[in-house]
PDB file of C-alpha atoms in Angstrom:
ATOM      1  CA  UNK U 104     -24.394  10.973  -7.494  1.00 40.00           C
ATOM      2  CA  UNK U 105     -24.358  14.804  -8.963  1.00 40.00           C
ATOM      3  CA  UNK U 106     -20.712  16.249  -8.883  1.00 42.00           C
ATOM      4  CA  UNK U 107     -22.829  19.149  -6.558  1.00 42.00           C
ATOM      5  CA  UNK U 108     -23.527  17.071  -3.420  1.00 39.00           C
ATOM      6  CA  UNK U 109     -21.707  17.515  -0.738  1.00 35.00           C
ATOM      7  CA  UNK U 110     -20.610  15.098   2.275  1.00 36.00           C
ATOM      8  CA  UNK U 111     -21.296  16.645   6.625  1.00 35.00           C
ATOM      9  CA  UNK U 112     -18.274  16.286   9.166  1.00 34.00           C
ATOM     10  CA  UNK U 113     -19.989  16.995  11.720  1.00 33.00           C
ATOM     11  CA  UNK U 114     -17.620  18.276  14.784  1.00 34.00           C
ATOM     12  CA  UNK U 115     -19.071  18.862  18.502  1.00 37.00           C
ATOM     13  CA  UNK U 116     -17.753  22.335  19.948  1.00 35.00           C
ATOM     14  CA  UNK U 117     -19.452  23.142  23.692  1.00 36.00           C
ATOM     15  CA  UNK U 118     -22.912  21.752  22.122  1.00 37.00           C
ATOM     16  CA  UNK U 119     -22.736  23.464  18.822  1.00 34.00           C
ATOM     17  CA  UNK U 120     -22.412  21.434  15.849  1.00 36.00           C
ATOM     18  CA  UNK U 121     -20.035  22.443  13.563  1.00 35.00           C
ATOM     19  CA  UNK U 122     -20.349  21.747   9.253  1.00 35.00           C
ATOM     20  CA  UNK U 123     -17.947  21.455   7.263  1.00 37.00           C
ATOM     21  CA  UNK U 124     -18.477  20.580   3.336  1.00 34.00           C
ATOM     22  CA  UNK U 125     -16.461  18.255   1.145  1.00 37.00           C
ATOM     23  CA  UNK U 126     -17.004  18.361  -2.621  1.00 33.00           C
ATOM     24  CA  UNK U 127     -18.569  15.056  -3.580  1.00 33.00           C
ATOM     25  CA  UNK U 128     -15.917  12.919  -5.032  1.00 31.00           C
ATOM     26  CA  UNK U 129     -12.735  12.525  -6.161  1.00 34.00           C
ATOM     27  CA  UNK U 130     -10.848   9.265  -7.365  1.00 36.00           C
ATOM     28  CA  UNK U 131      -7.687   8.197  -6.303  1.00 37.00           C
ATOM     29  CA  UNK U 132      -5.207   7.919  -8.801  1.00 36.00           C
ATOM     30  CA  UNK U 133      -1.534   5.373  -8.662  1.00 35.00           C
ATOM     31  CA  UNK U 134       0.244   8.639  -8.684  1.00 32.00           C
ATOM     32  CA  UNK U 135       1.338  10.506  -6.229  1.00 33.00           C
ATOM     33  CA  UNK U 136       1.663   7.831  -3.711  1.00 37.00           C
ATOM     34  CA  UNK U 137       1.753  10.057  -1.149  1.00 41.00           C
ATOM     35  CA  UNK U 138      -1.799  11.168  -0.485  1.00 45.00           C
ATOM     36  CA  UNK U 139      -1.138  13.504   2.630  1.00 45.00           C
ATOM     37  CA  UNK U 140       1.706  14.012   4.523  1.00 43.00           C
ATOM     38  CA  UNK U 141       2.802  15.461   7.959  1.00 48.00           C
ATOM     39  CA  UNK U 142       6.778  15.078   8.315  1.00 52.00           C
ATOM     40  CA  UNK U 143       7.606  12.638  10.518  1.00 61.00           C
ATOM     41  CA  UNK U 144       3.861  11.127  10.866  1.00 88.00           C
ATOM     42  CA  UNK U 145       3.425   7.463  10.991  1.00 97.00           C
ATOM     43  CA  UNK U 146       2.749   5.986   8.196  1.00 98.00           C
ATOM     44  CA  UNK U 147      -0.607   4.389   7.424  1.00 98.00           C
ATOM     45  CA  UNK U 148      -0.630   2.066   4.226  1.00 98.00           C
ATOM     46  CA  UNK U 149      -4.018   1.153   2.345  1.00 98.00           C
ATOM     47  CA  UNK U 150      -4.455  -1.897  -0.083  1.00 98.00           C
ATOM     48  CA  UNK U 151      -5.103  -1.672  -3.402  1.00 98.00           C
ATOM     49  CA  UNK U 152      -3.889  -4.923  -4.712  1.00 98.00           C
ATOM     50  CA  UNK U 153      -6.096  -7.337  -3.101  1.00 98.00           C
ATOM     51  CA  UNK U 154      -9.430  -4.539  -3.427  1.00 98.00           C
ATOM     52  CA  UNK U 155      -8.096  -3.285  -6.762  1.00 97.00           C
ATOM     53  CA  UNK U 156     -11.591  -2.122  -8.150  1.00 94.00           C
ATOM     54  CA  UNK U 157     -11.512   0.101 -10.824  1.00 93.00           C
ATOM     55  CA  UNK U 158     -13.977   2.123 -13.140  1.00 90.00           C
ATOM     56  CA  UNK U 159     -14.057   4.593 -15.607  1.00 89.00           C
ATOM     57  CA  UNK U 160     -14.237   8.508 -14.597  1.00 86.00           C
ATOM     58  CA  UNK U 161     -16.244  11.351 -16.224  1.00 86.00           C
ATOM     59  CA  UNK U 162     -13.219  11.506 -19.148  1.00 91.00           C
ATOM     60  CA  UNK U 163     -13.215   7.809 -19.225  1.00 92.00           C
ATOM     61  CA  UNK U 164     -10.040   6.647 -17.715  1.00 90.00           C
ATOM     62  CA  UNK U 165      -9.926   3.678 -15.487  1.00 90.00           C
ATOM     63  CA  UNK U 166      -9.739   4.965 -11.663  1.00 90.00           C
ATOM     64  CA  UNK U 167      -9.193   3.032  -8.308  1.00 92.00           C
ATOM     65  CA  UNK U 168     -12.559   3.294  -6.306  1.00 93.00           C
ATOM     66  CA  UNK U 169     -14.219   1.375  -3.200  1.00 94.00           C
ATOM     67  CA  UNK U 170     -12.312   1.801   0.237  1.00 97.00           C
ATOM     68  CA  UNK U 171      -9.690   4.458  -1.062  1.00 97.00           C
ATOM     69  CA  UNK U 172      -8.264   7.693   0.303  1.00 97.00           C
ATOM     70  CA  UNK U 173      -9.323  10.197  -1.941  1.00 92.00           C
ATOM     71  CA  UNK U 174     -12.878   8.697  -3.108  1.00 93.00           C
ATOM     72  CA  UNK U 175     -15.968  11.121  -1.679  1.00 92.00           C
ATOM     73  CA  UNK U 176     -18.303   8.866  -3.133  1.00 93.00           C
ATOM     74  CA  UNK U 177     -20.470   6.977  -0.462  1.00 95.00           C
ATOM     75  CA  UNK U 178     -17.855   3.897  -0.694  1.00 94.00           C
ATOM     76  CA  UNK U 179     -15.120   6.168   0.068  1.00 96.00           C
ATOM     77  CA  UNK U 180     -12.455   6.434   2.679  1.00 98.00           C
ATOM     78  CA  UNK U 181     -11.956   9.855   2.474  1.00 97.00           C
ATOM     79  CA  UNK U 182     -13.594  10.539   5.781  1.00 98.00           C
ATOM     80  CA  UNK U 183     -11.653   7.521   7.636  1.00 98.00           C
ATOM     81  CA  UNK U 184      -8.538   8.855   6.353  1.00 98.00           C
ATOM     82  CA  UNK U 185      -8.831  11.908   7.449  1.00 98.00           C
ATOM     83  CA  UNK U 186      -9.320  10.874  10.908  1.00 98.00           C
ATOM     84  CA  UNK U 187      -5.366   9.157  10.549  1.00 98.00           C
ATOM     85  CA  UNK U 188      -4.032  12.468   9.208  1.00 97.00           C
ATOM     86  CA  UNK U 189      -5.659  14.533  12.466  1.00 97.00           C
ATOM     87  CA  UNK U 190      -4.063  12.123  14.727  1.00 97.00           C
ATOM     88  CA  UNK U 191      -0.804  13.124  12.838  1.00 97.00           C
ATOM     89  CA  UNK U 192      -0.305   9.998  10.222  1.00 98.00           C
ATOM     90  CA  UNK U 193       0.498   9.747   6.842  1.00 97.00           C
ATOM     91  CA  UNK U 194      -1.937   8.029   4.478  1.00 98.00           C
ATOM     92  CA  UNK U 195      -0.322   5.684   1.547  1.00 98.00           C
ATOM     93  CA  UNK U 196      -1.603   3.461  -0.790  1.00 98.00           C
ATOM     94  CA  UNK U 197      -0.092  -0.219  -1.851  1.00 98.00           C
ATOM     95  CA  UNK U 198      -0.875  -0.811  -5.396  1.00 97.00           C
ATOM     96  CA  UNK U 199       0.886  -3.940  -5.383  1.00 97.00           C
ATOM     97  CA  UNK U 200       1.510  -7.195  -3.683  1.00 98.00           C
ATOM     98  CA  UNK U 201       2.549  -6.705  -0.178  1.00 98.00           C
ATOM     99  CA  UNK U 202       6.099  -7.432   0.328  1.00 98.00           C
ATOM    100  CA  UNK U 203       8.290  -7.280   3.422  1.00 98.00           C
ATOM    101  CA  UNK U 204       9.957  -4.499   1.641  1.00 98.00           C
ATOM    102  CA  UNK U 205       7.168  -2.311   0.348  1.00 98.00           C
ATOM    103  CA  UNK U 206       5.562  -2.493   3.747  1.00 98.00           C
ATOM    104  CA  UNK U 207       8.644  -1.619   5.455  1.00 96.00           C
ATOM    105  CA  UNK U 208       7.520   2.201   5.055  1.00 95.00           C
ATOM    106  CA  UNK U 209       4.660   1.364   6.541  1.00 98.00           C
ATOM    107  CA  UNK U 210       3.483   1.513  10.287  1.00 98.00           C
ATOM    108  CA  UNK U 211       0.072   0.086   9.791  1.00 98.00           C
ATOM    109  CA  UNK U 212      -1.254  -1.703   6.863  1.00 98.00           C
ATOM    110  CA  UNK U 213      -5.078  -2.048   5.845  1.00 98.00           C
ATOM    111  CA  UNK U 214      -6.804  -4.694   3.980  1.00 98.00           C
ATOM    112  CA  UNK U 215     -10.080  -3.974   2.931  1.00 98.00           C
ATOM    113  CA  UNK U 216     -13.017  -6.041   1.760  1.00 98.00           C
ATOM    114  CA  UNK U 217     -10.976  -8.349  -0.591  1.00 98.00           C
ATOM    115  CA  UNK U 218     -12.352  -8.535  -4.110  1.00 98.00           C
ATOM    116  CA  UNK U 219     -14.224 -11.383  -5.645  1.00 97.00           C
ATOM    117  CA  UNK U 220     -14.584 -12.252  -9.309  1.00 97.00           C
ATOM    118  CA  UNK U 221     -18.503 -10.159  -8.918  1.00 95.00           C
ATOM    119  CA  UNK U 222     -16.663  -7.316  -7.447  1.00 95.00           C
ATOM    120  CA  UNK U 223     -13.355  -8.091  -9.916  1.00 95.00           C
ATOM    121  CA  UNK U 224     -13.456  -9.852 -12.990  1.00 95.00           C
ATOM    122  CA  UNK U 225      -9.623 -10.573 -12.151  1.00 94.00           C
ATOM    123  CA  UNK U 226      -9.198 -10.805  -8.257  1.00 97.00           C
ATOM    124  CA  UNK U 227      -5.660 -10.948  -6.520  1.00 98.00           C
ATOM    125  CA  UNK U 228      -6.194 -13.626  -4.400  1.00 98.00           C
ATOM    126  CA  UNK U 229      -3.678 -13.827  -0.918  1.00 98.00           C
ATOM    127  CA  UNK U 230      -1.098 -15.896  -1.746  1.00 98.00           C
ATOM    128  CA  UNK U 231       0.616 -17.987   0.502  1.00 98.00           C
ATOM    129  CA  UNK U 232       3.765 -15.812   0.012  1.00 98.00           C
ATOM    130  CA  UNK U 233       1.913 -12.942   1.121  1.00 98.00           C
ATOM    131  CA  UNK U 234       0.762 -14.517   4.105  1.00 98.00           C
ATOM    132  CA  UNK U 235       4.263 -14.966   4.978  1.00 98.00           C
ATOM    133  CA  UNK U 236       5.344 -11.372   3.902  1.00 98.00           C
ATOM    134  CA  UNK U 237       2.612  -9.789   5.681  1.00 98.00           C
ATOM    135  CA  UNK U 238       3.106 -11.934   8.774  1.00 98.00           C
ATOM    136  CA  UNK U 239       6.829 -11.397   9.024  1.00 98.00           C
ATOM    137  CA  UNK U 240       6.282  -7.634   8.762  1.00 98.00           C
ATOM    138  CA  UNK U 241       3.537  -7.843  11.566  1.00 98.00           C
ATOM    139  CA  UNK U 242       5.855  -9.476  13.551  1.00 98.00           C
ATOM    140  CA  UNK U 243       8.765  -7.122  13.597  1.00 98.00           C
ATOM    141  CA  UNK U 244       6.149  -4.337  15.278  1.00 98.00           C
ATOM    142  CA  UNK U 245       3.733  -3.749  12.043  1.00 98.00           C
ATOM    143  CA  UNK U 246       0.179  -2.896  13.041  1.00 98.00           C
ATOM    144  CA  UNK U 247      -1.918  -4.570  10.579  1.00 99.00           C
ATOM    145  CA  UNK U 248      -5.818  -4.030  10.070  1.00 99.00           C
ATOM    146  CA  UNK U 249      -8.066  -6.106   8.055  1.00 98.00           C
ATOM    147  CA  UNK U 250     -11.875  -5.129   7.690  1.00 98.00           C
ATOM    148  CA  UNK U 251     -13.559  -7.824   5.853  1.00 98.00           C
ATOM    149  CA  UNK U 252     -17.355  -7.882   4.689  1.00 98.00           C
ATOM    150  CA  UNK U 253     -19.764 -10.351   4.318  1.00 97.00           C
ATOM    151  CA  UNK U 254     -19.254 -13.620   1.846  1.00 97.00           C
ATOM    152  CA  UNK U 255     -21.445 -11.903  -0.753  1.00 97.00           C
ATOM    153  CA  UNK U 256     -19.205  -8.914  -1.052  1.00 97.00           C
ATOM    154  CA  UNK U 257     -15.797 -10.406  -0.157  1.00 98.00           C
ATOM    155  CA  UNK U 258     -12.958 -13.049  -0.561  1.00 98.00           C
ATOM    156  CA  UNK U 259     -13.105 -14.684   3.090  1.00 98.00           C
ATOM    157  CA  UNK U 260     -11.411 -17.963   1.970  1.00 98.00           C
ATOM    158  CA  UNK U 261      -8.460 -16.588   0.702  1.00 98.00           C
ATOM    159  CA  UNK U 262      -7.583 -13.772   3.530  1.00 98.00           C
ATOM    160  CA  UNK U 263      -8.574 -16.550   6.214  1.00 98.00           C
ATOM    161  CA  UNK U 264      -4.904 -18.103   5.631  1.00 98.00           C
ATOM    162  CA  UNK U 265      -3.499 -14.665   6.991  1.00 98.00           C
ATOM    163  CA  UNK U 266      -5.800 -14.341   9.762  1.00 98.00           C
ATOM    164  CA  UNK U 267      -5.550 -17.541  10.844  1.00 98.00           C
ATOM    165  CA  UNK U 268      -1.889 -17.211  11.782  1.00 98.00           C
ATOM    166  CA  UNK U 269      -2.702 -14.894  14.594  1.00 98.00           C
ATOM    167  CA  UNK U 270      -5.635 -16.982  15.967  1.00 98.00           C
ATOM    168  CA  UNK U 271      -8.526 -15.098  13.929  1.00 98.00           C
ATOM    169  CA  UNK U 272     -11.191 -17.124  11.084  1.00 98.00           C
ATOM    170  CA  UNK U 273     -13.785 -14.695   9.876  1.00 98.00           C
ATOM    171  CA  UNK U 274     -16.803 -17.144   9.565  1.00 98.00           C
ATOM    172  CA  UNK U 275     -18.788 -17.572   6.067  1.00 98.00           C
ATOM    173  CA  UNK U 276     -22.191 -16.368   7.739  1.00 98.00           C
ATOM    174  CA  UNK U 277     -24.415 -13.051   7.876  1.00 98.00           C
ATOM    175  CA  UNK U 278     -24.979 -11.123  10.457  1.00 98.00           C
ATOM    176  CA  UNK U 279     -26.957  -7.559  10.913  1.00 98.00           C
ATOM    177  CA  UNK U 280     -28.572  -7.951   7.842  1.00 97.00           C
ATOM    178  CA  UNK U 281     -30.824  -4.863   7.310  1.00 97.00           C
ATOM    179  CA  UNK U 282     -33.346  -4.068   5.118  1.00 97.00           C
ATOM    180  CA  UNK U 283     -34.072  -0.859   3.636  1.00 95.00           C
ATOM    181  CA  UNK U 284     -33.907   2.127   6.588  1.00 95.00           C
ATOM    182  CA  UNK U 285     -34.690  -0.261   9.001  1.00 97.00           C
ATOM    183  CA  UNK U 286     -31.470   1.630  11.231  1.00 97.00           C
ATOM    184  CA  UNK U 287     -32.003  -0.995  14.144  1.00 97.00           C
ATOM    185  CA  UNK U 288     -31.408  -3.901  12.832  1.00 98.00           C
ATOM    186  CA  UNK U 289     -27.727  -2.769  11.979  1.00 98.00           C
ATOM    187  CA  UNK U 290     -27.400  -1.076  15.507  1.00 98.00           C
ATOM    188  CA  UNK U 291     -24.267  -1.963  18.095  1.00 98.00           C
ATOM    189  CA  UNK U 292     -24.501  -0.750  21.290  1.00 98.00           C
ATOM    190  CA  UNK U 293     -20.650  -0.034  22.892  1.00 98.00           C
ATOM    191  CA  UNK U 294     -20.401   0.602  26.654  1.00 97.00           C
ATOM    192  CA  UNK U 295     -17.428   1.930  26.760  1.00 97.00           C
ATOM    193  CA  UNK U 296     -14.707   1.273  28.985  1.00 97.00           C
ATOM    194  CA  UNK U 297     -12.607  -1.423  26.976  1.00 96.00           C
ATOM    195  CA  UNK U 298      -9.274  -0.605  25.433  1.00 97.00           C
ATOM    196  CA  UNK U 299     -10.134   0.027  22.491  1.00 98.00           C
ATOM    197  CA  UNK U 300     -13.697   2.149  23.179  1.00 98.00           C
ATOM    198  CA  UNK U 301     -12.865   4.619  26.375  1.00 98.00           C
ATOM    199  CA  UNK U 302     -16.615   5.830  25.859  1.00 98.00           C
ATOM    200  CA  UNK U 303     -20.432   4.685  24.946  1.00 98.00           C
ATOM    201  CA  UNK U 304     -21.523   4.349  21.380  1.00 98.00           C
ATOM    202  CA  UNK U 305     -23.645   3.717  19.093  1.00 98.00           C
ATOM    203  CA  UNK U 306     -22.233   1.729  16.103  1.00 98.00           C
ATOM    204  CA  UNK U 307     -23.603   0.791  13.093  1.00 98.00           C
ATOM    205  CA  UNK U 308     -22.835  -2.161  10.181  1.00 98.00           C
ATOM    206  CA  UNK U 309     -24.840  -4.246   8.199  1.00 97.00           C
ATOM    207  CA  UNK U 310     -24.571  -7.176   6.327  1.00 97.00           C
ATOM    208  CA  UNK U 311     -21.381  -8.808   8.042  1.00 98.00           C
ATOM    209  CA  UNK U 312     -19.091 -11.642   9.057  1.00 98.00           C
ATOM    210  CA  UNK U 313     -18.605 -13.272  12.053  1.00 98.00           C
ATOM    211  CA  UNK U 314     -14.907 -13.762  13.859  1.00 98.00           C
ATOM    212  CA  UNK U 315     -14.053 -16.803  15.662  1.00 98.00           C
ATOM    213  CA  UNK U 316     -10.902 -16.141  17.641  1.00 98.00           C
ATOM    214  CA  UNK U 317      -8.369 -18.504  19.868  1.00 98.00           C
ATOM    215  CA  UNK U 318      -5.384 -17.343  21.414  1.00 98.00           C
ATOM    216  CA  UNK U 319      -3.322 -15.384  20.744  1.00 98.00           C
ATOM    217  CA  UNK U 320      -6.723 -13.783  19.403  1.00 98.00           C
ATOM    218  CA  UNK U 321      -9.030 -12.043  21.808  1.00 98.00           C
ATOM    219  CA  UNK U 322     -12.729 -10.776  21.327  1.00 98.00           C
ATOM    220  CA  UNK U 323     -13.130  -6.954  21.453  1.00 98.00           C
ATOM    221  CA  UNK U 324     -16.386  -6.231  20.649  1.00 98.00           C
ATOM    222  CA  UNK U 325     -19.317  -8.643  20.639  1.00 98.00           C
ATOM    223  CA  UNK U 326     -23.007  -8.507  19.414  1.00 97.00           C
ATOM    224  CA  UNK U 327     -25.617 -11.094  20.432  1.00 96.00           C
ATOM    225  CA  UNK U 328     -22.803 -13.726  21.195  1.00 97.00           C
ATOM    226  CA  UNK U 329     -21.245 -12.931  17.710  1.00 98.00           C
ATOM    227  CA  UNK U 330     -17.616 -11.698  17.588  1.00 98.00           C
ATOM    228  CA  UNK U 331     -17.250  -8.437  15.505  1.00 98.00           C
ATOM    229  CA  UNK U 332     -14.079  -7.412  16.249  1.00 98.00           C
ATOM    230  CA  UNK U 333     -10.943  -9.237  17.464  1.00 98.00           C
ATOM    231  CA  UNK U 334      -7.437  -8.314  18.329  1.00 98.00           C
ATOM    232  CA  UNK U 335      -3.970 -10.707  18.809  1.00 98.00           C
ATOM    233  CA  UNK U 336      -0.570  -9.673  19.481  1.00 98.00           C
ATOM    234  CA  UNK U 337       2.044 -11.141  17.512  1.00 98.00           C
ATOM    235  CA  UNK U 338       5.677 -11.059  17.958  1.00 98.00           C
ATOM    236  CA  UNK U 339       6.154  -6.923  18.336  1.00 98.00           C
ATOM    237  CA  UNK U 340       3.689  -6.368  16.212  1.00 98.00           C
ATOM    238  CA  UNK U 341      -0.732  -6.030  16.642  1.00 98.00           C
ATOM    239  CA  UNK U 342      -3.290  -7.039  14.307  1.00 99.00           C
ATOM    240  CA  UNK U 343      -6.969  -5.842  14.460  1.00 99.00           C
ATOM    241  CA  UNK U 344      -9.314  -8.072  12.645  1.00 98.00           C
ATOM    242  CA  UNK U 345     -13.297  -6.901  12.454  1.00 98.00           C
ATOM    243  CA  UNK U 346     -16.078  -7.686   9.767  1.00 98.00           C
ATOM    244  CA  UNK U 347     -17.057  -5.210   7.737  1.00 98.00           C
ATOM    245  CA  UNK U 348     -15.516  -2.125   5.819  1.00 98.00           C
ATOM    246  CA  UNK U 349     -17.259   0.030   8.587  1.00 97.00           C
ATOM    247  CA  UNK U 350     -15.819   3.160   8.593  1.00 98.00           C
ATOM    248  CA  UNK U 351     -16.672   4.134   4.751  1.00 97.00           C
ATOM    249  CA  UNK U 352     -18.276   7.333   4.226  1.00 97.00           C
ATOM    250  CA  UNK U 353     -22.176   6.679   3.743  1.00 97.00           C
ATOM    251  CA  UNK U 354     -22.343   5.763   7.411  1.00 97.00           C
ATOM    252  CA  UNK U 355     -19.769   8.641   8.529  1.00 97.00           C
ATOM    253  CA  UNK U 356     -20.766  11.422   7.087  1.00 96.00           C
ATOM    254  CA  UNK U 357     -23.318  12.705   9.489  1.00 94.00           C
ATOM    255  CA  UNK U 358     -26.084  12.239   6.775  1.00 94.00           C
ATOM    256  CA  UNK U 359     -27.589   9.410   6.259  1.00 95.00           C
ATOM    257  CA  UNK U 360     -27.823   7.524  10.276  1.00 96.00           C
ATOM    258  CA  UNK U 361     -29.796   9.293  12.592  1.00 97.00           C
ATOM    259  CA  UNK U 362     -28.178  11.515  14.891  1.00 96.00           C
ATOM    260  CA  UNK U 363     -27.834   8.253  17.576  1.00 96.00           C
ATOM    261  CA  UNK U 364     -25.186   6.706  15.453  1.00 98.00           C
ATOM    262  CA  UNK U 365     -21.962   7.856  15.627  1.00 97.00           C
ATOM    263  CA  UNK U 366     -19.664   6.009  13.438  1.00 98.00           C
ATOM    264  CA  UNK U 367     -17.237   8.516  12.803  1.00 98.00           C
ATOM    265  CA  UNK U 368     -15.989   9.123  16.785  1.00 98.00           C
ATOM    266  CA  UNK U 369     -16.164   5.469  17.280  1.00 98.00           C
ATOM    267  CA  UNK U 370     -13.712   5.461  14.109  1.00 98.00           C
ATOM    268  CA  UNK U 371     -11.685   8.413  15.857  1.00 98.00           C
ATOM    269  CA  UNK U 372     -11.326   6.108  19.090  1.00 98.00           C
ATOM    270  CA  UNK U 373     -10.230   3.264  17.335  1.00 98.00           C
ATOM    271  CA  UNK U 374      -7.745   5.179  15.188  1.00 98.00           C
ATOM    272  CA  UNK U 375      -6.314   6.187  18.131  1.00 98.00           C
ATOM    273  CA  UNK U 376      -6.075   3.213  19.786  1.00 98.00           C
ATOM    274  CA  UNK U 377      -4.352   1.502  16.161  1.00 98.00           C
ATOM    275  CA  UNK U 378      -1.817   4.091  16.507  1.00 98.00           C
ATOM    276  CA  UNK U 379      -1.129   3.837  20.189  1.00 98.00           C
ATOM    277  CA  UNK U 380      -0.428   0.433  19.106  1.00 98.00           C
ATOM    278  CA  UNK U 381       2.624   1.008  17.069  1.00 98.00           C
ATOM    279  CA  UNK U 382       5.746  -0.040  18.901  1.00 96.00           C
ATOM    280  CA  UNK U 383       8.257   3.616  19.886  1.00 91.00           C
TER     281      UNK U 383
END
């Protein structure tokens, strides 16, 4: 990708669409911690222990990439995150295991698309002491999100131990494969109306998990009889479970999807909804 390009938020104002440029990239570094900050925002905690993917930048120092804050690149979360700081929130990173005390800053806590030894020639696999961690923390009011990927691209055994204590298994199958710009086959039609999506959509992933959920776990959003999202309450504290990274910025951007999808106000919905979510 040239350093020119640029990524599209696109923003609706009374029919007129709005763009706004973002230069192409940048990689997130261990330090600050703090990416952005509003005083007294929640704050909204990103993994980068159990996705701790690095490469080398244009001077040749090892960077954090894939599913972070500050990276512009396609893989990026830069365009997810920002949807967290307009609601108001802080966004963090972990860069370590999760602990009851380094979470304890934390309102919500994301796990992304954990590695595997393709991804990561040296994975951190979830630990049974991090299931525990992570699960006590959830269950004192933490909102905790994990957005897997399919078993090609992601550690599903090892995260299953932690999903399974609130009722969720992401299933080792694949679903919404699609090949080349073949848009449809990756296409999720929302109604609207649920708690999580107030209005219609049009969502897109490919190449995903499946969820199978018993209670306390309940199905939010289904495709074809296959469970992509699922929520369970658990103690004070929510978890949201779905099956792919989703919200990254090649399919939020406003430039690659036709105009049908929109990814990035289905992301500001759910955001919302995460948030509402945390206990006052």
């Amino acid at each position: 990708m040239k350093c020119c390009c640029y990524l599209v938020l696109i923003v609706s104002l009374s029919g007129i669409a709005l763009k706004a440029p973002f230069p192409a990239r940048a990689a997130e570094q261990p330090a600050p911690l703090r990416d952005a900050a509003k005083p007294g925002g929640d704050v909204v905690l990103l993994d980068a222990w159990f996705n701790s993917q690095k490469r080398l930048d244009a001077s040749g120092k090892l960077v954090y990439f894939h599913y972070k804050w500050n990276d512009q690149s396609n893989d990026g979360y830069s365009l997810f995150g920002q949807i967290f700081r307009n609601d108001g929130a802080q966004t963090e990173t972990l860069y370590t295991a999760p602990t009851v005390a380094a979470l304890r800053r934390a309102q919500v806590y994301i796990i992304v698309s954990p590695d595997i030894p393709v991804k990561n020639p040296k994975p951190h696999y979830m630990q049974p002491q991090d299931v525990d961690q992570i699960a006590k923390w959830v269950k004192s009011g933490g909102v905790l999100m994990i957005m897997e990927n399919d078993p090609a691209n992601a550690d599903l055994d090892h995260i299953n131990p932690l999903a399974e204590r609130f009722g969720i298994h992401f299933n080792s199958v694949v679903r919404k494969h699609v090949v080349g710009s073949d848009w449809a086959m990756g296409k999720i039609l929302v109604d609207g109306g649920d708690p999580i999506f107030h209005h219609p959509h049009t969502l897109y992933m490919k190449d995903v998990c499946t969820i199978s959920a018993k209670p306390p776990a309940v199905a939010q959003l289904v495709d074809n009889g296959d469970i992509l999202m699922a929520t369970a309450k658990y103690g004070k504290g929510t978890v949201f479970a779905n099956v792919d990274p989703w919200l990254y910025n090649e399919y939020t951007d406003g430039r690659k999807l036709p105009a049908t999808y929109d990814n990035y106000q289905g992301g500001e919905e759910l955001v919302r909804w995460i948030l509402a979510q945390i206990p006052r």
